[in-house]
PDB file of C-alpha atoms in Angstrom:
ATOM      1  CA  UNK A   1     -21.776 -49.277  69.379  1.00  0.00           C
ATOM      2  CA  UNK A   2     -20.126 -46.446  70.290  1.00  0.00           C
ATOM      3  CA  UNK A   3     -16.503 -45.388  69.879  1.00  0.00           C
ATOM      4  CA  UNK A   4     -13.893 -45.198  72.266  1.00  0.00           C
ATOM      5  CA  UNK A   5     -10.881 -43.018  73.367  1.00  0.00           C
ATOM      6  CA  UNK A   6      -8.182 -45.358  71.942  1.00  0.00           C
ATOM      7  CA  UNK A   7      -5.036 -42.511  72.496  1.00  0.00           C
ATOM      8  CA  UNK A   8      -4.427 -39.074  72.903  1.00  0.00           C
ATOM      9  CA  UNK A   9      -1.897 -38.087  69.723  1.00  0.00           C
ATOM     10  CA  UNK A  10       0.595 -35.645  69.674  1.00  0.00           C
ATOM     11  CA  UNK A  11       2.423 -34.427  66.099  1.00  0.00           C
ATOM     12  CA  UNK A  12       5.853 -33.952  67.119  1.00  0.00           C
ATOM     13  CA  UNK A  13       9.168 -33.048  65.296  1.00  0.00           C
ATOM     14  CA  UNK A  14      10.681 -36.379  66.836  1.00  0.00           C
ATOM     15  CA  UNK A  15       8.089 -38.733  67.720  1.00  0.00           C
ATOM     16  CA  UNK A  16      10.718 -41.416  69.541  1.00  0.00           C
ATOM     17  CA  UNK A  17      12.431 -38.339  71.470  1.00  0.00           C
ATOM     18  CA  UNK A  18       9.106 -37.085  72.556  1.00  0.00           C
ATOM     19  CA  UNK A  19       7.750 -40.456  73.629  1.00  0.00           C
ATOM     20  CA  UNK A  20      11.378 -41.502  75.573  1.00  0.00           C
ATOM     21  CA  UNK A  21      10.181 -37.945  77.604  1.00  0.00           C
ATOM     22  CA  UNK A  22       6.774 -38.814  78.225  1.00  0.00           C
ATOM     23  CA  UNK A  23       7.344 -42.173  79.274  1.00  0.00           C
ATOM     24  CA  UNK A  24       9.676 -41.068  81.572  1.00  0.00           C
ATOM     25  CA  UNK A  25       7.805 -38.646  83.258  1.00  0.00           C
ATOM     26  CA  UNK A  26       4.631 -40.661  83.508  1.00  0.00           C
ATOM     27  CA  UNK A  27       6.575 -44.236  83.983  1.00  0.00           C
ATOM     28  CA  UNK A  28       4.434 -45.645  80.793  1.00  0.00           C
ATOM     29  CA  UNK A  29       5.942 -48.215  79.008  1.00  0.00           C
ATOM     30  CA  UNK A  30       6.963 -47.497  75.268  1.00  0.00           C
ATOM     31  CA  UNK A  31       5.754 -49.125  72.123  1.00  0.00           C
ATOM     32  CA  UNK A  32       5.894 -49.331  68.222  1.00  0.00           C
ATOM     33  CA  UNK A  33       2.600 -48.088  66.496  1.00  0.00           C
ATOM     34  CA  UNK A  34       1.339 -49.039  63.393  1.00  0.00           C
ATOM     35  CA  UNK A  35       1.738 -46.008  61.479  1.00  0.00           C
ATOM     36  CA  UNK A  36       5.506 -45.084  61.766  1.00  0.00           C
ATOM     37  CA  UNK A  37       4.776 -43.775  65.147  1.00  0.00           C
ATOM     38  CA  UNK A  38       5.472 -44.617  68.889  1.00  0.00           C
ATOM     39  CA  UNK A  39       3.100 -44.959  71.674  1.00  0.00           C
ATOM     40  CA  UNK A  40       3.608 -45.383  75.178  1.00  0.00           C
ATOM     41  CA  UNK A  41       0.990 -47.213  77.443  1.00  0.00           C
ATOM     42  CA  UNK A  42      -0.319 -46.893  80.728  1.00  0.00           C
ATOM     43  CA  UNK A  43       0.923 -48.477  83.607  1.00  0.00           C
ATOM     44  CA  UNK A  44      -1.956 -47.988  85.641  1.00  0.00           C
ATOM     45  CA  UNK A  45      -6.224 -47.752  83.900  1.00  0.00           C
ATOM     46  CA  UNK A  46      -5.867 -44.544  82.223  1.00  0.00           C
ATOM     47  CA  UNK A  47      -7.700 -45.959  79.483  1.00  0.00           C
ATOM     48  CA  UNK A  48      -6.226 -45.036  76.891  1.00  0.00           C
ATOM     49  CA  UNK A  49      -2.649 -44.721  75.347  1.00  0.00           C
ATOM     50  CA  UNK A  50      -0.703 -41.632  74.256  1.00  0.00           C
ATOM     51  CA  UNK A  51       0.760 -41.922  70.354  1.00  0.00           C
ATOM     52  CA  UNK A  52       3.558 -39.415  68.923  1.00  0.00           C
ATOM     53  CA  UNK A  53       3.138 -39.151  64.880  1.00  0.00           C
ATOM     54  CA  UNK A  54       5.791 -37.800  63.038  1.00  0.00           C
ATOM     55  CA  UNK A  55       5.059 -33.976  61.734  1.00  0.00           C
ATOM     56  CA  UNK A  56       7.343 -31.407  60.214  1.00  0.00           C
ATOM     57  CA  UNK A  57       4.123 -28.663  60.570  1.00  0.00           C
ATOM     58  CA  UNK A  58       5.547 -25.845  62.387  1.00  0.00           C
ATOM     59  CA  UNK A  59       4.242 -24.427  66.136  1.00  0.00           C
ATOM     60  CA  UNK A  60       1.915 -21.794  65.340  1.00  0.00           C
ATOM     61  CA  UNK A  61       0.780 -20.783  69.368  1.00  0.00           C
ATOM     62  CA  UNK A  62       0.474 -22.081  72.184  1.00  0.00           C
ATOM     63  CA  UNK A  63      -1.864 -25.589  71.984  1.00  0.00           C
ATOM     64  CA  UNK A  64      -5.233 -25.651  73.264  1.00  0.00           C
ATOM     65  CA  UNK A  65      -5.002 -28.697  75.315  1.00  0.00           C
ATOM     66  CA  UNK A  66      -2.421 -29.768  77.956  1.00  0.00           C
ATOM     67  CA  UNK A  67      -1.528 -32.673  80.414  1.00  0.00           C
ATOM     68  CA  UNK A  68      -2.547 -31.670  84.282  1.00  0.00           C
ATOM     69  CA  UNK A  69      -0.020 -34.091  86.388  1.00  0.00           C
ATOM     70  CA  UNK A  70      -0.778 -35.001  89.951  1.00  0.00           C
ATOM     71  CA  UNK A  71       1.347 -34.796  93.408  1.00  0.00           C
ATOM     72  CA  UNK A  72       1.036 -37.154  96.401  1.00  0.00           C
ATOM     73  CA  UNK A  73       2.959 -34.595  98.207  1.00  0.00           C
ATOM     74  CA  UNK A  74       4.633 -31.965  97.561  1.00  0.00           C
ATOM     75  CA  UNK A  75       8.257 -34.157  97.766  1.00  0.00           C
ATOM     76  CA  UNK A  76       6.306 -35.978  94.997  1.00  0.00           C
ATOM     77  CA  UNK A  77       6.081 -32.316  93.240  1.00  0.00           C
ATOM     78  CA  UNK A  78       9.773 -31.691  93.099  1.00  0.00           C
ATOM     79  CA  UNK A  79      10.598 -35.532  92.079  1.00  0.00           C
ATOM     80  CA  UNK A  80       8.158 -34.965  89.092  1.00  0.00           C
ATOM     81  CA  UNK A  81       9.757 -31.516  88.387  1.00  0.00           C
ATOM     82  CA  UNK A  82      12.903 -32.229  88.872  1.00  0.00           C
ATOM     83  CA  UNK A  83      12.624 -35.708  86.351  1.00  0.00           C
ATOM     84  CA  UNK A  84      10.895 -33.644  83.833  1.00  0.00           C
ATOM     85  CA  UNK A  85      13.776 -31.098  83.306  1.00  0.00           C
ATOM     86  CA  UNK A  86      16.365 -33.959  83.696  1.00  0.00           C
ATOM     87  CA  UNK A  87      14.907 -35.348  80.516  1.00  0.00           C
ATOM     88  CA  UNK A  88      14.562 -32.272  78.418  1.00  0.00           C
ATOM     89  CA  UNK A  89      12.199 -30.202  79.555  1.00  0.00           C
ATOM     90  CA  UNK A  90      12.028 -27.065  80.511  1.00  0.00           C
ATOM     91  CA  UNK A  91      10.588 -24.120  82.651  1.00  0.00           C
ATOM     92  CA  UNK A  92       7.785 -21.965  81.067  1.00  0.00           C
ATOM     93  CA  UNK A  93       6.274 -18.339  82.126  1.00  0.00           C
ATOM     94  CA  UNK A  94       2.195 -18.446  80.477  1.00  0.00           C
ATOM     95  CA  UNK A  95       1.934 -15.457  82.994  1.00  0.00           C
ATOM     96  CA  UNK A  96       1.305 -17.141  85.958  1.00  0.00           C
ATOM     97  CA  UNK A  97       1.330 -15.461  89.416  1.00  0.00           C
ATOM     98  CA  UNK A  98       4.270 -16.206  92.316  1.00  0.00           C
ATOM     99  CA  UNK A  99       1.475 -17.581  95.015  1.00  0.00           C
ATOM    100  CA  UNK A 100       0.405 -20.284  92.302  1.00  0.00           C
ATOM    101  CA  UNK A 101       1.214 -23.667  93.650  1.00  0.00           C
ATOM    102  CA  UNK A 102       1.388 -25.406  90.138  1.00  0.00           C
ATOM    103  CA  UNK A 103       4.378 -25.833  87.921  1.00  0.00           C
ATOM    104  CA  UNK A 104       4.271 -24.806  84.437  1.00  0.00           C
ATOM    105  CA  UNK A 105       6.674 -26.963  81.856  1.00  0.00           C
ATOM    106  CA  UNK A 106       7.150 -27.386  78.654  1.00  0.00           C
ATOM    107  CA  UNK A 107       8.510 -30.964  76.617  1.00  0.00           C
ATOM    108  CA  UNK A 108      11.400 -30.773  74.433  1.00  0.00           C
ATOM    109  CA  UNK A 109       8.807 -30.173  71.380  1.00  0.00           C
ATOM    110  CA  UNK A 110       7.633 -27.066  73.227  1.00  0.00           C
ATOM    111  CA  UNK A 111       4.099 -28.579  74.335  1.00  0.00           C
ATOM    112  CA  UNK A 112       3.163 -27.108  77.893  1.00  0.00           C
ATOM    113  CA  UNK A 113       2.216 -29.125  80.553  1.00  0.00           C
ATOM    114  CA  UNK A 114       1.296 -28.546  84.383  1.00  0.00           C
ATOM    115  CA  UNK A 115       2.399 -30.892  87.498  1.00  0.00           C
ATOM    116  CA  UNK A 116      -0.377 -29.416  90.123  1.00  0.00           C
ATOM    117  CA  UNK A 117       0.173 -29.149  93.868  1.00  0.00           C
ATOM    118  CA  UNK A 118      -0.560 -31.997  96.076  1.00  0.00           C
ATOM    119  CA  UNK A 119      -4.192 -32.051  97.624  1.00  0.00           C
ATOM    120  CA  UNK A 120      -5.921 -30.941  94.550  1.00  0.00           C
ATOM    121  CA  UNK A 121      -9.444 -32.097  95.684  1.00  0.00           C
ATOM    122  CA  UNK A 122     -11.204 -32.047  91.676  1.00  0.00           C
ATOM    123  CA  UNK A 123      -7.918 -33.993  90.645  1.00  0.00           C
ATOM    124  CA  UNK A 124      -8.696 -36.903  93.353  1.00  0.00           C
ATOM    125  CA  UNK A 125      -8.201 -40.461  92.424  1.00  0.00           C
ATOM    126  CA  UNK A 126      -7.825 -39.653  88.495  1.00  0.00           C
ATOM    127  CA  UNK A 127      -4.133 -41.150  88.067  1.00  0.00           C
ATOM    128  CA  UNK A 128      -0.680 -39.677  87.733  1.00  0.00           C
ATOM    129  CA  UNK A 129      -2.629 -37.388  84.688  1.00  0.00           C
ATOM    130  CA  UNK A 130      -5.256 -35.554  86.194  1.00  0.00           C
ATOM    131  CA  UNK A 131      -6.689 -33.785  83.474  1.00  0.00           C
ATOM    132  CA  UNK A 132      -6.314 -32.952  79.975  1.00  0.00           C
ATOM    133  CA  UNK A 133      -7.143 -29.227  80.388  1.00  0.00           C
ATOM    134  CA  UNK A 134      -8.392 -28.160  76.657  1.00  0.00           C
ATOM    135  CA  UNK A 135      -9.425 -24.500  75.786  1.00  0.00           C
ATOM    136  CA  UNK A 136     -13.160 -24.588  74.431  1.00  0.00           C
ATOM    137  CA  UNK A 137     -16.948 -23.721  74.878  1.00  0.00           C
ATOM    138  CA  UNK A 138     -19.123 -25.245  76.949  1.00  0.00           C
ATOM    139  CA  UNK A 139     -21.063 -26.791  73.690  1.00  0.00           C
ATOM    140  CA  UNK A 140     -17.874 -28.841  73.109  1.00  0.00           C
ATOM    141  CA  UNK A 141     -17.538 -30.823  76.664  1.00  0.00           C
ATOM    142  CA  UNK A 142     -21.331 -31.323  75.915  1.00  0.00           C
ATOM    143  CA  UNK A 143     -20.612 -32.653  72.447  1.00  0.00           C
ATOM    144  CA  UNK A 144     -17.865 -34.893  73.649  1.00  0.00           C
ATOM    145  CA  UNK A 145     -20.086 -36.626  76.767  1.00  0.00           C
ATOM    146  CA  UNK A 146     -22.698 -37.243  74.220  1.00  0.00           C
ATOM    147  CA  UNK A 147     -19.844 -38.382  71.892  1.00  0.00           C
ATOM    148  CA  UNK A 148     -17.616 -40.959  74.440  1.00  0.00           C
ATOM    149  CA  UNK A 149     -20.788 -41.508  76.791  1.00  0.00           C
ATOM    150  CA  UNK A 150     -18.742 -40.008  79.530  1.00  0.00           C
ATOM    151  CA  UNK A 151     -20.719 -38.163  82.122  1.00  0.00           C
ATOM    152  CA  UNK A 152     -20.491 -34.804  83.023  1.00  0.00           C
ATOM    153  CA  UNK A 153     -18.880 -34.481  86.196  1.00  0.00           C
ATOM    154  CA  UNK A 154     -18.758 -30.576  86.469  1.00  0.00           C
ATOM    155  CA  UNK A 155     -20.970 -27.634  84.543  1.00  0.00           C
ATOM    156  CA  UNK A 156     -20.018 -24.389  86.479  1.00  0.00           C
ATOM    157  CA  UNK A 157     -19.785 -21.003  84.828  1.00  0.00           C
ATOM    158  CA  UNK A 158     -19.387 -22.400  81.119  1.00  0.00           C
ATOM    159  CA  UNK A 159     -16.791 -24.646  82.697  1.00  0.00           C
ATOM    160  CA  UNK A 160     -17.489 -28.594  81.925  1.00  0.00           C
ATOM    161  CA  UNK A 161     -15.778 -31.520  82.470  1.00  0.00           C
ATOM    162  CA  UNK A 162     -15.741 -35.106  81.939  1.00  0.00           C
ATOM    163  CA  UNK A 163     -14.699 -38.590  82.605  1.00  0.00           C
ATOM    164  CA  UNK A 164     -15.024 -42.300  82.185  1.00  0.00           C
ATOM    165  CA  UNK A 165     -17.444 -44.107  84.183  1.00  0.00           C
ATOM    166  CA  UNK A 166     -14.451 -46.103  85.065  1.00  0.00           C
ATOM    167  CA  UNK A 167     -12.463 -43.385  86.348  1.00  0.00           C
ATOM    168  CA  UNK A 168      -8.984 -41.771  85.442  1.00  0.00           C
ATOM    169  CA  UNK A 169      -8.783 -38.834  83.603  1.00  0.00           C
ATOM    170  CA  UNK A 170     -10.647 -36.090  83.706  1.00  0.00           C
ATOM    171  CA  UNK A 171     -11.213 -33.650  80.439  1.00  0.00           C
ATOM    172  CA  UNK A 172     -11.785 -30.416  80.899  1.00  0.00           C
ATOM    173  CA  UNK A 173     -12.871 -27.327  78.560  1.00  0.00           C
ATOM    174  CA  UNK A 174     -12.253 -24.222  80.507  1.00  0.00           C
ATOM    175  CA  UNK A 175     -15.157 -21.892  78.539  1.00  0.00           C
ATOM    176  CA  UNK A 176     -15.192 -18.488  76.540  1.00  0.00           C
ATOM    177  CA  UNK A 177     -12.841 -16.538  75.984  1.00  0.00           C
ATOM    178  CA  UNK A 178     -11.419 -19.444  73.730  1.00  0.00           C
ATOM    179  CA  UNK A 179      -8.302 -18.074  71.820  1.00  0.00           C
ATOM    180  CA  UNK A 180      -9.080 -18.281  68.044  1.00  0.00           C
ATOM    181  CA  UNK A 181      -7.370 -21.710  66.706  1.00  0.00           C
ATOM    182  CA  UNK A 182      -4.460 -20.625  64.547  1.00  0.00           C
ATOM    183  CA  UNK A 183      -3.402 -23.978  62.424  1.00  0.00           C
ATOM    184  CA  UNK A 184      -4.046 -27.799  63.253  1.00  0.00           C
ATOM    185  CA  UNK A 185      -3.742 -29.097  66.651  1.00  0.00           C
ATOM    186  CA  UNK A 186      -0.829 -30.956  67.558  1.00  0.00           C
ATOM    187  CA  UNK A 187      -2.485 -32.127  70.004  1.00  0.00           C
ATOM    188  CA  UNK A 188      -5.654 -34.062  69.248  1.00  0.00           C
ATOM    189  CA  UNK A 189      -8.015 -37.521  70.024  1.00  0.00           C
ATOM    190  CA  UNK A 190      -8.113 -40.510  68.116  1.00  0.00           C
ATOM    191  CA  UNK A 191     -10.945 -42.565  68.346  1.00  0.00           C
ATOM    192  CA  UNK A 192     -11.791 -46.538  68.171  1.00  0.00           C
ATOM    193  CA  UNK A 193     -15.235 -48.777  66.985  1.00  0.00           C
ATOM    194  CA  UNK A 194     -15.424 -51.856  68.147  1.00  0.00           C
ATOM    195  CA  UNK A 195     -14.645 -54.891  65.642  1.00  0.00           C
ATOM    196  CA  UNK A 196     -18.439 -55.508  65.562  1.00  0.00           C
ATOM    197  CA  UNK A 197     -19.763 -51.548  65.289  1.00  0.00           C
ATOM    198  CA  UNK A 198     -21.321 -50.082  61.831  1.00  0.00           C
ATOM    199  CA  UNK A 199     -18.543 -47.404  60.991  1.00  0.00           C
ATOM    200  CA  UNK A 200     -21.216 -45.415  59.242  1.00  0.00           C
ATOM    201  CA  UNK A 201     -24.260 -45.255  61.136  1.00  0.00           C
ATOM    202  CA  UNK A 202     -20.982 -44.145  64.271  1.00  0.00           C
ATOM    203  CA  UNK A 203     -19.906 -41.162  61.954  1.00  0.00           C
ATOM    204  CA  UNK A 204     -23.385 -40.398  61.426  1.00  0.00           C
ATOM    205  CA  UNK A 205     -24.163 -40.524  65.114  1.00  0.00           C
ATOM    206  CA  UNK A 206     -20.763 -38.317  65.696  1.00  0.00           C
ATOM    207  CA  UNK A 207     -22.363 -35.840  62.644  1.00  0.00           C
ATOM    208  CA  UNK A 208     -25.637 -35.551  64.447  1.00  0.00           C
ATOM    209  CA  UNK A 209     -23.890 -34.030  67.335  1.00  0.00           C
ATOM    210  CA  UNK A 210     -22.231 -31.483  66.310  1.00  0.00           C
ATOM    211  CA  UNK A 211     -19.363 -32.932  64.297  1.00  0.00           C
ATOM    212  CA  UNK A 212     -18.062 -32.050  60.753  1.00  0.00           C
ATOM    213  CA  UNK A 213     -16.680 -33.992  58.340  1.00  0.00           C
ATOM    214  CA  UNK A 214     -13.715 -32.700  56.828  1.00  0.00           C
ATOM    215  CA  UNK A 215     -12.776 -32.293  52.792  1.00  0.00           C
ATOM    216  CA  UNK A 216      -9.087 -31.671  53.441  1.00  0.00           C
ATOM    217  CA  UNK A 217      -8.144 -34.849  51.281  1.00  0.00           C
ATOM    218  CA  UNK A 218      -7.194 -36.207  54.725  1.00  0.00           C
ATOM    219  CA  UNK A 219      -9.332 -39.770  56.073  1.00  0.00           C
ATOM    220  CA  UNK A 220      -9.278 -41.939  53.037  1.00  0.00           C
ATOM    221  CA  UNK A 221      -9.074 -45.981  54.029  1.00  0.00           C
ATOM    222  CA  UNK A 222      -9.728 -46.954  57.713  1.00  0.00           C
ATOM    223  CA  UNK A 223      -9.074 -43.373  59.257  1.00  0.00           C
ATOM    224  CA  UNK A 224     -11.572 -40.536  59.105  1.00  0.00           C
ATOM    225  CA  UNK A 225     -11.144 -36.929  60.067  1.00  0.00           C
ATOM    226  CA  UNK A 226     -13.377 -34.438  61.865  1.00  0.00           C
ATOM    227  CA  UNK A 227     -13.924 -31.869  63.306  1.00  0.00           C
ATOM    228  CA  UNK A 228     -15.546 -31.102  66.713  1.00  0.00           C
ATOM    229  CA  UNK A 229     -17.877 -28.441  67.407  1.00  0.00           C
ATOM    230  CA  UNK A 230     -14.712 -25.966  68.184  1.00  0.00           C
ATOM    231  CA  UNK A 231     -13.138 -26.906  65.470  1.00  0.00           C
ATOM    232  CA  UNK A 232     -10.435 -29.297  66.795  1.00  0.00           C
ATOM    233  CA  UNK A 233      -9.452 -32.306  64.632  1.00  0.00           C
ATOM    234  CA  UNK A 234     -10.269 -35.795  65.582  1.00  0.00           C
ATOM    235  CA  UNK A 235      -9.921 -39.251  64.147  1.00  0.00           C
ATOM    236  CA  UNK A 236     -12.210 -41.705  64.226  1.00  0.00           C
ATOM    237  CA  UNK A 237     -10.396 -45.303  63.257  1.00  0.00           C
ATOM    238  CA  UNK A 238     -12.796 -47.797  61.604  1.00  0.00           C
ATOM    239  CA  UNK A 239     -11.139 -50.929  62.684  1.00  0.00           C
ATOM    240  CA  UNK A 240      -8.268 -50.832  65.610  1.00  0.00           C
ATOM    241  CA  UNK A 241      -7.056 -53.378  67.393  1.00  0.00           C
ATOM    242  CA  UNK A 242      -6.749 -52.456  71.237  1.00  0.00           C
TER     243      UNK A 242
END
C-alpha cells in the first residue's frame, strides 16, 4: 500500500517557540510528538500535520519550500498579517515588486512564508494553507504524484503541481532555474505506511521512481531517509500511528 503524507517537518532552533507561532497563525491545535518534538494539527482536512524537531544546524540560505496562506478578503489579509508579526514574525524583502499583492514574512526561526491576496483563483478551496511552494524541476512534482498518488493538477512551462484527491493543499515545484541546495533542508516531508503495508517492497517502489537511499548513518530502526529526485531529504516512517 502506498505511503502517506503524515506531516510536513520543520528543524528549528526552538521547536515549542516555533510551533506556539504556527499554531497561532494557522489556529491548529498543538501537540506532543513522539520524538522530543511538537506538532500542531489541523483544524480543518489538511491532511496532514506540521512537526517542529529540535536542530542546532545552522541557516545556510534561504529554504526551498514555503507555506502559501490564503485571504477571504483582503480585511482577512491584514488580520493574518497583522497576527503573524504580533507573534514574532517579521517583514521580509526576497526582492519583490511594490504592485505585488502578496505579503512576504518570515517566522521567528527565519523560515519565509507568503499570506497571498484574496481571490487567488489556483489557491481556491485548498484551506487556510494554499500551497507549499517548493523550488524544483519538473521531474520532481512528477516523482512525488507517482510517489503520494496525488494527481497532477497543473503542468505549464516546467511548472507542476499537485494535490490530494481529497482536496487541501496544493504542492507546487516552480521549475528550472532551481538554486543549487546548499546544506539539509529544514524544511522537509515525512512519510507514513499503513500498519498492514510491506515497508520494503514501499522503499523499493519509492527507489524505482527516482528516489535514493541515503548512507549518511541517518534511518536506522523504524525511520528511513531519502532522497528525492532534487535531492531534498525525506522520511519514510515504517510504522506510525495516525
Amino acid at each position: 500500500m502506498t505511503s502517506r503524507l503524515f506531516a510536513i517537518c520543520f528543524n528549528a532552533t526552538r521547536p515549542s517557540d516555533l510551533a506556539r507561532f504556527w499554531s497561532g497563525v494557522l489556529g491548529w491545535q498543538s501537540a506532543d510528538g513522539p520524538d522530543d518534538d511538537v506538532a500542531i494539527l489541523p483544524s480543518e482536512g489538511a491532511g496532514f500535520r506540521i512537526r517542529f524537531l529540535p536542530s542546532q544546524e545552522p541557516r545556510t540560505g534561504r529554504n526551498r519550500a514555503h507555506f502559501d496562506l490564503t485571504s477571504s478578503s483582503p480585511e482577512d489579509q491584514l488580520r493574518t498579517v497583522a497576527r503573524a508579526l504580533e507573534l514574532g514574525g517579521e517583514h521580509l524583502d526576497v526582492g519583490q515588486l511594490p504592485e505585488e499583492e502578496h505579503v512576504v514574512l518570515a517566522d521567528p526561526d527565519g523560515n519565509e512564508f507568503c499570506v497571498i491576496e484574496a481571490g487567488n483563483k489556483f489557491l481556491a478551496d485548498t484551506g487556510v494553507i494554499g500551497a507549499l511552494a517548493c523550488d524544483g524541476t519538473r521531474e520532481v512534482g512528477y516523482f512525488w504524484s507517482e510517489a503520494l498518488r496525488w494527481p497532477l493538477v497543473w503542468d505549464q512551462d516546467q511548472e507542476t503541481a499537485i494535490q490530494s484527491p481529497d482536496g487541501g493543499t496544493k504542492i507546487t515545484w516552480g521549475g528550472p532555474p532551481v538554486a543549487p541546495k546548499t546544506g539539509k533542508n529544514r524544511l522537509f516531508f515525512e512519510l507514513a505506511l499503513p500498519a498492514d503495508a510491506d515497508p520494503e517492497a514501499e522503499l523499493a517502489r519509492l527507489v524505482s521512481l527516482g528516489a535514493t537511499r541515503t548512507s549518511t548513518g541517518e534511518g536506522h530502526g523504524d525511520r528511513v531517509l531519502l532522497l528525492d529526485p532534487d535531492g531534498n531529504e525525506f522520511v519514510v516512517q515504517r510504522q506510525r500511528q495516525a
